[in-house]
mmCIF file of C-alpha atoms in Angstrom:
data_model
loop_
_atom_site.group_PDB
_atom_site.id
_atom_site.type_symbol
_atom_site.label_atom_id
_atom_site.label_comp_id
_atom_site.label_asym_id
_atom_site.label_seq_id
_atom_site.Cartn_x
_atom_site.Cartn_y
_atom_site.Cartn_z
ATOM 1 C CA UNK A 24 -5.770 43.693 -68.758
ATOM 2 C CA UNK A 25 -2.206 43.160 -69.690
ATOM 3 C CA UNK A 26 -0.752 40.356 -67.778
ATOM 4 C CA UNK A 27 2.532 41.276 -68.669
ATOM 5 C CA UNK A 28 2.085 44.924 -66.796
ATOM 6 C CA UNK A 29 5.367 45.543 -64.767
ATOM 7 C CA UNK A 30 4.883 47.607 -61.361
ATOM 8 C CA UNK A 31 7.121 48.170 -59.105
ATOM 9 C CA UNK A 32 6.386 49.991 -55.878
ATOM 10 C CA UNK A 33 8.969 52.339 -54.206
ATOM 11 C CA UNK A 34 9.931 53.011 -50.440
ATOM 12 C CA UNK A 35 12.335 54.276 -48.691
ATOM 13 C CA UNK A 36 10.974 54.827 -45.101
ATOM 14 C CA UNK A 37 8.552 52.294 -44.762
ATOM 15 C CA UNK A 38 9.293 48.092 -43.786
ATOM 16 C CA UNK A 39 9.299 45.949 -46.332
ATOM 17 C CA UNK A 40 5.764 44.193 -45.270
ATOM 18 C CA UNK A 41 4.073 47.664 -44.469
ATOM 19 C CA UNK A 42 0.264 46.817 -44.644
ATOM 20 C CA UNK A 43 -0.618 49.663 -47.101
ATOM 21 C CA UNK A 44 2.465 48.936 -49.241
ATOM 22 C CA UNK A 45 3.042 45.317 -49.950
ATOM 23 C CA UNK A 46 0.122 43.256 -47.955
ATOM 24 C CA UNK A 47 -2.608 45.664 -49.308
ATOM 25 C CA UNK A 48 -1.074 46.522 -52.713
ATOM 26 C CA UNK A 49 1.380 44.717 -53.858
ATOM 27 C CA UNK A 50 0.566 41.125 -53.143
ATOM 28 C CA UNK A 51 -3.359 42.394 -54.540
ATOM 29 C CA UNK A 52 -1.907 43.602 -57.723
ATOM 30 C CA UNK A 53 0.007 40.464 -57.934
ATOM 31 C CA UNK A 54 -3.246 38.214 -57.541
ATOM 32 C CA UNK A 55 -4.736 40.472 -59.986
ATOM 33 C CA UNK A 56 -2.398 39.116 -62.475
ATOM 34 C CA UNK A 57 0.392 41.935 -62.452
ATOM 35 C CA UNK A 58 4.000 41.195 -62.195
ATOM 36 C CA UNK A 59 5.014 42.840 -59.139
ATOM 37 C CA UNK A 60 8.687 44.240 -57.695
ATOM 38 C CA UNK A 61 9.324 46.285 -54.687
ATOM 39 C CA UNK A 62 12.130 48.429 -54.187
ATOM 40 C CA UNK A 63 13.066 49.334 -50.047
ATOM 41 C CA UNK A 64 16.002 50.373 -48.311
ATOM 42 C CA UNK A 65 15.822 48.275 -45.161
ATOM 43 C CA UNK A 66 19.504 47.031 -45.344
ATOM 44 C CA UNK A 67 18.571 43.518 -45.331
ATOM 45 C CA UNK A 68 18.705 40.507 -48.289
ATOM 46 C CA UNK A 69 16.362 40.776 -51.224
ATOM 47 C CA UNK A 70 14.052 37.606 -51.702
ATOM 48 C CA UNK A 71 10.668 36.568 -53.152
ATOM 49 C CA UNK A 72 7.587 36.659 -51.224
ATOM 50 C CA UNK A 73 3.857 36.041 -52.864
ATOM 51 C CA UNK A 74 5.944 35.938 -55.707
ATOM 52 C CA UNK A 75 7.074 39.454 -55.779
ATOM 53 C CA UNK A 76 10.678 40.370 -55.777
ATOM 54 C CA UNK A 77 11.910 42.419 -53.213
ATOM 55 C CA UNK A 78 15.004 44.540 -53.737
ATOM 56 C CA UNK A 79 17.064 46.382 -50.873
ATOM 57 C CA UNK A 80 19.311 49.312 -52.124
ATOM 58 C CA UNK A 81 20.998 50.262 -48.714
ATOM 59 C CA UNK A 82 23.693 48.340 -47.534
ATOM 60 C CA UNK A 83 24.296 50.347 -44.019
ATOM 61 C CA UNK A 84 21.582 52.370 -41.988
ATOM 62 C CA UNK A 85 22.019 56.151 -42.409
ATOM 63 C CA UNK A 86 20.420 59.328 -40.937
ATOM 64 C CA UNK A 87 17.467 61.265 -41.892
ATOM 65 C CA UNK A 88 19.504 63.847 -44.073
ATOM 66 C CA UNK A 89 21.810 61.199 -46.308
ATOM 67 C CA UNK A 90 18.877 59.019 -46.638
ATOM 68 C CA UNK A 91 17.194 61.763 -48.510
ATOM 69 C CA UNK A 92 20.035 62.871 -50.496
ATOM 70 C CA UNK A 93 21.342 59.196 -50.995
ATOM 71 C CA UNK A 94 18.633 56.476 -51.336
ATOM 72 C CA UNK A 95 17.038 58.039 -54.128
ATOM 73 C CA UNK A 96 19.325 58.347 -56.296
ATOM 74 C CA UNK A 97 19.997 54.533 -55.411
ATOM 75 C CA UNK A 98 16.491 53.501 -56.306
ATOM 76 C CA UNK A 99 16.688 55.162 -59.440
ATOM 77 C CA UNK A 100 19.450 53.579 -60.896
ATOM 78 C CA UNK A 101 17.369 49.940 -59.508
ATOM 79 C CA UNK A 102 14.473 51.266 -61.492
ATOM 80 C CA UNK A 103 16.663 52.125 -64.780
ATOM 81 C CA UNK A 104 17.432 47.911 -64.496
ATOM 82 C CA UNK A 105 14.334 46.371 -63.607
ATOM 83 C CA UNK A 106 12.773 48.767 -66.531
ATOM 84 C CA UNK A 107 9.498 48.793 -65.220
ATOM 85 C CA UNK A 108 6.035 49.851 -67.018
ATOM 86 C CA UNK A 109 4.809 52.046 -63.875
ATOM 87 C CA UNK A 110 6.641 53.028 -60.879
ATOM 88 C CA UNK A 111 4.584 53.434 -57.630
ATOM 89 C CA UNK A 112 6.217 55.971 -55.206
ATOM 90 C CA UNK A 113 5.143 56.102 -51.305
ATOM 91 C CA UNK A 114 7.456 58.646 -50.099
ATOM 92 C CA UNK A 115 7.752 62.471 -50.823
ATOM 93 C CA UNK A 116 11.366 62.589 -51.038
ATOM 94 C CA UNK A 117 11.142 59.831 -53.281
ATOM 95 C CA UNK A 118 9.710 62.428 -55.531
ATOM 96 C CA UNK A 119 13.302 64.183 -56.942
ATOM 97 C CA UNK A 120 13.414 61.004 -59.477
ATOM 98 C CA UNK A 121 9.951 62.194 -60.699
ATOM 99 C CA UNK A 122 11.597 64.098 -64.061
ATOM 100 C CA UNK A 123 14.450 61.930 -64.813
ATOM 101 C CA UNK A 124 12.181 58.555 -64.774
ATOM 102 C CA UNK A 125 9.642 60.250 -67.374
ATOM 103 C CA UNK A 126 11.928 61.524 -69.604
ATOM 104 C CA UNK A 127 12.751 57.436 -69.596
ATOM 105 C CA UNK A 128 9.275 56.766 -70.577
ATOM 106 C CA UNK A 129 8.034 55.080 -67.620
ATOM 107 C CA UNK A 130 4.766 56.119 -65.792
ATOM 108 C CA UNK A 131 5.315 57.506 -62.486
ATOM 109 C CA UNK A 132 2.625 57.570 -59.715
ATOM 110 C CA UNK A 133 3.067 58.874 -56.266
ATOM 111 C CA UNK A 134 0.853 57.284 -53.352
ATOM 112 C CA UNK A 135 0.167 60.259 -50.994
ATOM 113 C CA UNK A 136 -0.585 58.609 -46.907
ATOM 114 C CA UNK A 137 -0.260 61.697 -45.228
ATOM 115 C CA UNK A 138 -0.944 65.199 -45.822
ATOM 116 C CA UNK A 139 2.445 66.395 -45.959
ATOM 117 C CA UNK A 140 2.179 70.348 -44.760
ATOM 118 C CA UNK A 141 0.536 69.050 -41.884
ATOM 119 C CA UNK A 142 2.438 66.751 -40.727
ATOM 120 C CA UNK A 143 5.614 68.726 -40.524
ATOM 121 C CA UNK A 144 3.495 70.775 -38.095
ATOM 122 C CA UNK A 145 3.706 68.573 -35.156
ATOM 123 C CA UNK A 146 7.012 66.646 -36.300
ATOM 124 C CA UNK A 147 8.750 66.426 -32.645
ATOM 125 C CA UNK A 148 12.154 66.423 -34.060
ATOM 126 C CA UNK A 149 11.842 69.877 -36.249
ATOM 127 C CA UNK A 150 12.045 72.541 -33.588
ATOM 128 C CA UNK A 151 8.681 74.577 -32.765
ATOM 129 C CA UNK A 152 9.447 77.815 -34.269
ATOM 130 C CA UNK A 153 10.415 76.878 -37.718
ATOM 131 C CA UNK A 154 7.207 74.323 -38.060
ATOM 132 C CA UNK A 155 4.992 76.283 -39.955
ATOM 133 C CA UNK A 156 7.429 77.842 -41.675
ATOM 134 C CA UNK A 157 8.586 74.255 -43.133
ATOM 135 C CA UNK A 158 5.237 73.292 -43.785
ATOM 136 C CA UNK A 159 4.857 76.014 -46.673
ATOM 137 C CA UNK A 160 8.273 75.280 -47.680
ATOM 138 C CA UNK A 161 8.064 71.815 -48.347
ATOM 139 C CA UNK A 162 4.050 72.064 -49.066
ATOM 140 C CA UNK A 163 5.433 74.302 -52.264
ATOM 141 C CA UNK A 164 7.628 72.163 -53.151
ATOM 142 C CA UNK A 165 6.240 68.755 -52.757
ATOM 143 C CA UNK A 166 3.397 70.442 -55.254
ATOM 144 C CA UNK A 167 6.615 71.184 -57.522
ATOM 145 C CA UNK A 168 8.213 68.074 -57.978
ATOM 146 C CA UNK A 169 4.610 66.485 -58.451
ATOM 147 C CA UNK A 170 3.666 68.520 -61.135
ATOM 148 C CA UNK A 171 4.520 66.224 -63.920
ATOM 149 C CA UNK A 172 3.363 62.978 -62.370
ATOM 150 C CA UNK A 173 1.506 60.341 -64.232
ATOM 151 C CA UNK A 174 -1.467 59.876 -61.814
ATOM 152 C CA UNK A 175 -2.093 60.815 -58.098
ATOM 153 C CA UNK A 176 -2.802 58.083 -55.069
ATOM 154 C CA UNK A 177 -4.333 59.267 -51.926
ATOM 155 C CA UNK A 178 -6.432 58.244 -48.508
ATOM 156 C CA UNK A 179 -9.047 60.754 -48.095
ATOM 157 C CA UNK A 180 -10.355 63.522 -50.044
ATOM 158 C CA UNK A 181 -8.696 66.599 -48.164
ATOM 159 C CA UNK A 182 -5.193 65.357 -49.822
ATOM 160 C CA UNK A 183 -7.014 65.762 -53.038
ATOM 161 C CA UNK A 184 -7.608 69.094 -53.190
ATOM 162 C CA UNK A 185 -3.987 69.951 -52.668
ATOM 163 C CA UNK A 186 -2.944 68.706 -55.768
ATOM 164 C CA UNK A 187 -3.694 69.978 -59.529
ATOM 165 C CA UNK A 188 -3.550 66.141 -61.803
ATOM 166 C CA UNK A 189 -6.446 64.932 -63.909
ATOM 167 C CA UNK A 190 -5.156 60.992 -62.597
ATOM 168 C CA UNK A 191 -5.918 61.029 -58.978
ATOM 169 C CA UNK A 192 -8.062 58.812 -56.562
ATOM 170 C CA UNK A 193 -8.332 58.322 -53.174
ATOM 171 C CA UNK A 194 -7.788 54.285 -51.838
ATOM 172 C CA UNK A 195 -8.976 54.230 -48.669
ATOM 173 C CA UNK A 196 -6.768 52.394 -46.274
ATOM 174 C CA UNK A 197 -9.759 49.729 -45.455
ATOM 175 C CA UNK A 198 -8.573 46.386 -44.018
ATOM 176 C CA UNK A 199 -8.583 43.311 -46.274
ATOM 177 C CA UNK A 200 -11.435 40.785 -45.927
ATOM 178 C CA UNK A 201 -10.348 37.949 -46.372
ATOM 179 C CA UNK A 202 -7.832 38.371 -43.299
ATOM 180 C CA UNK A 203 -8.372 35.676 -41.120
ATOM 181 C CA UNK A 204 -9.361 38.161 -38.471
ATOM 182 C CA UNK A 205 -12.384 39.152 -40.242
ATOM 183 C CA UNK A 206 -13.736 35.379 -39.735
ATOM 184 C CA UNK A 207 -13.750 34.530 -36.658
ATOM 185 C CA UNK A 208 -16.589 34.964 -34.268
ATOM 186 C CA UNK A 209 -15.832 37.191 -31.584
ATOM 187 C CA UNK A 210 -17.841 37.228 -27.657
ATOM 188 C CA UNK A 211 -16.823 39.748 -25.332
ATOM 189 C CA UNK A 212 -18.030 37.570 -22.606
ATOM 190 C CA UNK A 213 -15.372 34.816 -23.747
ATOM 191 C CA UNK A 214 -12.827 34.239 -21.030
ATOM 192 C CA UNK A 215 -10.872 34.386 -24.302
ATOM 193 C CA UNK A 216 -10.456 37.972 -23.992
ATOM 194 C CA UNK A 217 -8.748 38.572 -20.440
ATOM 195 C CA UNK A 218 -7.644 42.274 -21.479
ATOM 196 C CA UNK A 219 -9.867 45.225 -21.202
ATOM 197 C CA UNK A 220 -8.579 47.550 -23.652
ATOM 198 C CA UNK A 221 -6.119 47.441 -26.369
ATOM 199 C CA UNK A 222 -3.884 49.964 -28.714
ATOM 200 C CA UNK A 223 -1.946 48.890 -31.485
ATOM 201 C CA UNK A 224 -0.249 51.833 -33.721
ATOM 202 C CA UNK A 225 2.349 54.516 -33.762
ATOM 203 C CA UNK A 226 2.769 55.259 -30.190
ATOM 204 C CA UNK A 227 3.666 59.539 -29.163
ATOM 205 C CA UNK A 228 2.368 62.600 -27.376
ATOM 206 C CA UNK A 229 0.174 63.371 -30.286
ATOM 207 C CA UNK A 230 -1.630 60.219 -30.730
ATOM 208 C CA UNK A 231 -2.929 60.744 -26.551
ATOM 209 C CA UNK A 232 -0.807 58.202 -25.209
ATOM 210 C CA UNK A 233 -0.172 60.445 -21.857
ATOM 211 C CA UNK A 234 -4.435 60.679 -21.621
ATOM 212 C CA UNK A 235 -4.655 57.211 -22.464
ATOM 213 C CA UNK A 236 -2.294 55.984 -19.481
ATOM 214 C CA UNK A 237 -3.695 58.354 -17.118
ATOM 215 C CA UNK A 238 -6.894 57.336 -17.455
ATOM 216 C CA UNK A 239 -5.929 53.887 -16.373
ATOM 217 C CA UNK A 240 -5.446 55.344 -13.036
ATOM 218 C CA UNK A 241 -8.873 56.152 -12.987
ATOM 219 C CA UNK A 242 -10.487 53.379 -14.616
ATOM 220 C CA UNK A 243 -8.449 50.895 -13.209
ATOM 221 C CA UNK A 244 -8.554 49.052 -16.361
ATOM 222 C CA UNK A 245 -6.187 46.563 -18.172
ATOM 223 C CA UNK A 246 -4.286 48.202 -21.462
ATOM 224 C CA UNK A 247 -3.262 45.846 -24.032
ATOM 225 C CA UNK A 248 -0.454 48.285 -25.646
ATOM 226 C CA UNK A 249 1.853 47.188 -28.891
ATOM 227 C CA UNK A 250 3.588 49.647 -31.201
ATOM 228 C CA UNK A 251 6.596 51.888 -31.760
ATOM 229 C CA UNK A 252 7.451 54.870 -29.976
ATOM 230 C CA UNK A 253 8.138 57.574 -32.474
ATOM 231 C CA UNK A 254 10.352 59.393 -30.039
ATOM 232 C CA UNK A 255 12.874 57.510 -27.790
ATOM 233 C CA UNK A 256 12.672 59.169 -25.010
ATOM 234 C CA UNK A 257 8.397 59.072 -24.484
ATOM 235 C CA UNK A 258 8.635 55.261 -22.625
ATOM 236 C CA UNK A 259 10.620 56.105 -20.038
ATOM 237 C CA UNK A 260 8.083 58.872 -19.452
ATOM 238 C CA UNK A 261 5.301 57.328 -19.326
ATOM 239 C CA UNK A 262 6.305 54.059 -17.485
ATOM 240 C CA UNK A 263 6.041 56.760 -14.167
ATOM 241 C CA UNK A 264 2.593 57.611 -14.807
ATOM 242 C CA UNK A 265 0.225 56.211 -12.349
ATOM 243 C CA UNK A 266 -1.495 54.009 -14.965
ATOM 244 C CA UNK A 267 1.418 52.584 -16.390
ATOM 245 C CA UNK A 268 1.083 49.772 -13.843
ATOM 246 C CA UNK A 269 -2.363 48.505 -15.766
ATOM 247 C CA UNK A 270 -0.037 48.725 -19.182
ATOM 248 C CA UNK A 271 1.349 45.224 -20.470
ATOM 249 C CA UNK A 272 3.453 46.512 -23.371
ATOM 250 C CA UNK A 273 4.008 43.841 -26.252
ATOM 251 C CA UNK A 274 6.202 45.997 -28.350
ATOM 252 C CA UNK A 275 6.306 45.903 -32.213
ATOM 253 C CA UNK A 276 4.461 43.271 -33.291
ATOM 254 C CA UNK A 277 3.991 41.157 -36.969
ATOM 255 C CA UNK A 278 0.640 41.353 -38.424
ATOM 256 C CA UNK A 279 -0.387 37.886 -37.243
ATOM 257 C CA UNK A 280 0.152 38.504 -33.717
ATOM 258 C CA UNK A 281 -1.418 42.159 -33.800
ATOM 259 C CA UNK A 282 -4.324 40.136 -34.841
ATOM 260 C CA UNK A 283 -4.410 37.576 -32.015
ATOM 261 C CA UNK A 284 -3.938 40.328 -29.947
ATOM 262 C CA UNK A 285 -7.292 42.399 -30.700
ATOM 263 C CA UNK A 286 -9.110 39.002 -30.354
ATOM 264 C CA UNK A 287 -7.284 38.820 -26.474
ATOM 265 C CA UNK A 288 -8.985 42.085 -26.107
ATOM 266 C CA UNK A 289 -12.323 43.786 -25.402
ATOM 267 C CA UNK A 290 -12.287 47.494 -26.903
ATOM 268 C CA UNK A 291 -10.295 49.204 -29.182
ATOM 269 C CA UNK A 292 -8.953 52.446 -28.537
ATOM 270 C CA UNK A 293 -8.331 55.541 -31.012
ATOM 271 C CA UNK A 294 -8.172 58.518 -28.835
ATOM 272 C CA UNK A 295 -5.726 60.458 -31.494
ATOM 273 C CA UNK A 296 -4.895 64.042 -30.393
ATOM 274 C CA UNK A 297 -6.873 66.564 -32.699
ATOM 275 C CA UNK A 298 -3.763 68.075 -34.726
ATOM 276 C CA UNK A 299 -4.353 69.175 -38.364
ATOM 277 C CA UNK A 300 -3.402 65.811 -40.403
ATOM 278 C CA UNK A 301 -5.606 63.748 -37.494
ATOM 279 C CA UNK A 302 -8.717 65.396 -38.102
ATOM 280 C CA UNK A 303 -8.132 64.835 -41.489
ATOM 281 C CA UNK A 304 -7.391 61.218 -41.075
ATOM 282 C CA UNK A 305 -8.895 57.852 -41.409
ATOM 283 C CA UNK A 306 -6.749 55.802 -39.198
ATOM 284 C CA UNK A 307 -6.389 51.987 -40.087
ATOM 285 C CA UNK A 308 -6.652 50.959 -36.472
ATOM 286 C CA UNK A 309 -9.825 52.126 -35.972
ATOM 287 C CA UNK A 310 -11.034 49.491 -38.964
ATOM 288 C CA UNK A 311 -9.268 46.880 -37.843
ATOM 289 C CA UNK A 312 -10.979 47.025 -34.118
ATOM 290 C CA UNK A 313 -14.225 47.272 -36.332
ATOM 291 C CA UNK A 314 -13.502 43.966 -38.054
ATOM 292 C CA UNK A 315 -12.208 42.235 -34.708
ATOM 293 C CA UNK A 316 -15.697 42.698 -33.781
ATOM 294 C CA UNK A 317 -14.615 44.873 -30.853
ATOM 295 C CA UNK A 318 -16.401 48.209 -29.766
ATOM 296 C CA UNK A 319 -13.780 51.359 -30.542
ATOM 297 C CA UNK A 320 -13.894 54.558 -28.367
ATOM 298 C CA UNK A 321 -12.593 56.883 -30.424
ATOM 299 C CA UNK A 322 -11.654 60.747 -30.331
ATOM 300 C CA UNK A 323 -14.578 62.497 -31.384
ATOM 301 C CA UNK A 324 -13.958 64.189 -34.455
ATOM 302 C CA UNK A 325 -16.484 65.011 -37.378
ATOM 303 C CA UNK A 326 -15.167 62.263 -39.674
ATOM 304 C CA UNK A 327 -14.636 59.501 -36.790
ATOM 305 C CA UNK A 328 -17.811 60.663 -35.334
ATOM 306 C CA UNK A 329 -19.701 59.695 -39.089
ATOM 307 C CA UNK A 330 -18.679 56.203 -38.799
ATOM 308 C CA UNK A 331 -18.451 55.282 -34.927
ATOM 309 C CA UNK A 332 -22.068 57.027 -34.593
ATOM 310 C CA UNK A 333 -23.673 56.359 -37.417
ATOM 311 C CA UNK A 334 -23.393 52.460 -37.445
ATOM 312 C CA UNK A 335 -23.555 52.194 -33.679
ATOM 313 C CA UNK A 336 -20.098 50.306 -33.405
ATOM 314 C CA UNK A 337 -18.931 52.399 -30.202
ATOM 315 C CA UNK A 338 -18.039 55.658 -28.510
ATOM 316 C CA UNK A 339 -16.630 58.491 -29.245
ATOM 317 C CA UNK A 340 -15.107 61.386 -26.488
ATOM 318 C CA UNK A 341 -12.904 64.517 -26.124
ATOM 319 C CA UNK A 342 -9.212 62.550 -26.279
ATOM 320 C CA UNK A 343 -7.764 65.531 -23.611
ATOM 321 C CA UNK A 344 -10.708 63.977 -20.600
ATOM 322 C CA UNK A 345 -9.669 61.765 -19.382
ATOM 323 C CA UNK A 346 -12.777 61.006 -17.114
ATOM 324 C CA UNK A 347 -14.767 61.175 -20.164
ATOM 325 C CA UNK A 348 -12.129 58.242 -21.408
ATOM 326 C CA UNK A 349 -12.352 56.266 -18.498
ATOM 327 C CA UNK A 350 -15.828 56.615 -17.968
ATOM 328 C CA UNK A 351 -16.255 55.552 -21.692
ATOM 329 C CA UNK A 352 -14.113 52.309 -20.833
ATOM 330 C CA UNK A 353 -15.604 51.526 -17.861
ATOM 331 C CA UNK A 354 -19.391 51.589 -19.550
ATOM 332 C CA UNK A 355 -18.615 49.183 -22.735
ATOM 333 C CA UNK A 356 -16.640 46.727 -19.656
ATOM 334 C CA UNK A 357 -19.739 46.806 -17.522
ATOM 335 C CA UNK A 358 -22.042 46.275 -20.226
ATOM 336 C CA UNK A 359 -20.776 43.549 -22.403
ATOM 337 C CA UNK A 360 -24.316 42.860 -24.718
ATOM 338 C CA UNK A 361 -24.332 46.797 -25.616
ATOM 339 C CA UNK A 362 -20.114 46.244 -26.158
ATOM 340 C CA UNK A 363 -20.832 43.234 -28.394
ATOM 341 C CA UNK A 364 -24.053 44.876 -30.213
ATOM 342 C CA UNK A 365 -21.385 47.434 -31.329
ATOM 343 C CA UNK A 366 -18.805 44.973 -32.272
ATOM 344 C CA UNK A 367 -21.078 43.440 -34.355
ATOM 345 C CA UNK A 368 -22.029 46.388 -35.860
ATOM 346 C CA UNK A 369 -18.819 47.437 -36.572
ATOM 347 C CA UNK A 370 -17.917 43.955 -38.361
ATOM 348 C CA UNK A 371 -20.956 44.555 -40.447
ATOM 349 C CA UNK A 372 -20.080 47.652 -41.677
ATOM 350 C CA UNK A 373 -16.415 46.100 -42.874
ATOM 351 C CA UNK A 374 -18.629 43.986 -44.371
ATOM 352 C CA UNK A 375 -20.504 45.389 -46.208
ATOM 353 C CA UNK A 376 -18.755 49.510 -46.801
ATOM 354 C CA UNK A 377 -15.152 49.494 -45.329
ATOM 355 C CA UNK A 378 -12.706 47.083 -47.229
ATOM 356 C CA UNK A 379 -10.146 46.591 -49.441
ATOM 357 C CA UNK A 380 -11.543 44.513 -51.738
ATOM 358 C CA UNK A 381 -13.296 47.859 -53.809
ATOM 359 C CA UNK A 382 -10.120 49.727 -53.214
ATOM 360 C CA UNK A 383 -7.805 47.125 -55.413
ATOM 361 C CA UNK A 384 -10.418 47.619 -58.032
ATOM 362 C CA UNK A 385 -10.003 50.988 -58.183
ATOM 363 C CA UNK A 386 -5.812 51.149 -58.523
ATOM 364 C CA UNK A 387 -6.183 48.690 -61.017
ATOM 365 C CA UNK A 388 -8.757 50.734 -63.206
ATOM 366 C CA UNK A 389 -5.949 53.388 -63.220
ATOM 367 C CA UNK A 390 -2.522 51.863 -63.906
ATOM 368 C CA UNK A 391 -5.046 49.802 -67.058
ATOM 369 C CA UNK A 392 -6.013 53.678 -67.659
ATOM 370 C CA UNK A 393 -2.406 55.327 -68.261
#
């Protein structure tokens, strides 16, 4: 491998220390031996971390629309001066640069999380009626601008088939072992962990917080809840729900304290809403319970059902009952040896099938192949 090798990855959405982005790729490329930039548009300092140099190319926050026709075309004249061997996208818009930084001889790869089409489909802030006519739109021409890329990165194997490149694989968004959460020795029976349940994630509508909370009421369990609301006006909603009163909200959390948190907790909880990308989806959280060594009830879809059934590491039920959610709860509290049989389980299966550690093999294998 060439030592030398200059990456830099590209965002313009996502936080500079986004798991996927920089703790999971970036700082793993870098201890692979790569030299490693990263290019955001948070609107704060650059700096080094892990020994990768972090540029910001927005001065002042924007909205949606001038980010898109703006930040780009910022990041692109970054690139031209850094003059780096492969650029990593991670956001579709980022994609109008495709052209212009090939015809300057660098390799361009775009890093596809979600499928796009989708997505738009239950965007809250695109009206209803013009969803699904969006989601063709931009579908077609997401597939335009990617035509001429380098080499594809994707999560899961539906994304694949939506795009035509002979350079594509799919990195599954496994947690990292060597995170310190992975070593300790978790007992559900600990006084340790005061909290019944816990969520950490995107917080909205489609992601069953309302079924969540409301099953509190029922269950009169304790909900360990930390994450970002992706639309404003959702919290004031839901603090009047009945449950809301078994809810200690922790907010947005760094990646240290997420992890103290699932350790303060007894069962996971990824009751996602069955919309098109979700049943599609892999989620991270559901992994990272799994490593905590905490039993996940999850929303019982045909992928989620594969893993959570299969290696016996927790529940699964429809995410619209909520009985069926409480009554899950309430069996893993009541019987902690079956809750930490599954936690255990689940641990094992990071172990030994869901982590990282192949997945950096893999992206390195490509950018060493173009």
């Amino acid at each position: 491998m060439n030592k030398q090798m200059h990456v830099c990855h590209i965002t313009s959405v996502h936080p500079r220390y986004d798991i996927r982005i920089f703790i999971k790729e970036c700082v793993s490329l870098q201890q692979h031996g790569y030299m490693v930039s990263l290019i955001v548009a948070d609107g704060k300092d650059d700096e080094n971390k892990h020994d990768i140099n972090i540029y910001n190319v927005r001065t002042k926050s924007v909205g949606r629309i001038k980010r898109i026709l703006q930040i780009p075309w910022k990041i692109y004249t970054k690139i031209l001066m850094l003059k780096p061997d492969i650029v990593h996208l991670h956001d579709p818009e980022l994609l109008i640069i495709v052209k212009f930084l090939i015809k300057k001889g660098i390799k361009v790869i775009y890093d596809v999380h979600e499928n796009l089409p989708k997505q738009i489909l239950t965007k809250y802030w695109i009206a209803a009626p013009f969803r699904k006519f969006l989601s063709k739109l931009i579908g077609k021409i997401e597939l335009y601008l990617a035509k001429d890329l380098t080499a594809i990165v994707t999560v899961v194997p539906e994304i694949v088939d939506r795009f035509n490149n002979k350079n594509i694989i799919i990195l599954y968004n496994y947690p990292i072992l060597s995170d310190n959460l992975q070593q300790q020795t978790i007992n559900v029976n600990s006084e340790h962990h005061k909290i019944d349940l816990v969520y950490i994630g995107s917080i909205s509508k489609s992601r069953g917080i309302y079924e969540l909370i409301k099953s509190l009421s029922l269950s009169n369990l304790k909900l360990n809840l930390a994450g970002r609301f992706s639309e404003t006006t959702l919290y004031p909603v839901i603090q009047k729900l009945d449950g809301f009163k078994n809810v200690i909200y922790h907010g947005v959390l760094s990646h240290n304290d997420a992890n103290q948190l699932l350790h303060n907790s007894r069962v996971g909880i990824v009751t996602l809403l069955p919309t098109p990308n979700h049943l599609d989806s892999l989620p991270i959280k559901l992994f990272e319970y799994m490593m905590a060594g905490i039993p996940v009830i999850a929303s019982d879809f045909p992928k989620w059902r594969d893993i959570v059934v299969t290696h016996n590491c927790g529940l699964v039920v429809n995410p619209f009952n909520i009985t069926q959610i409480a009554e899950a709860c309430l069996y893993l509290i009541n019987n902690p040896d079956i809750a930490y049989t599954m936690g255990e389980n689940g641990r094992k299966a990071i172990n030994k099938l869901f982590n990282w550690n192949n997945e950096v093999e893999k992206l390195c294998e490509l950018y060493n192949n173009i």
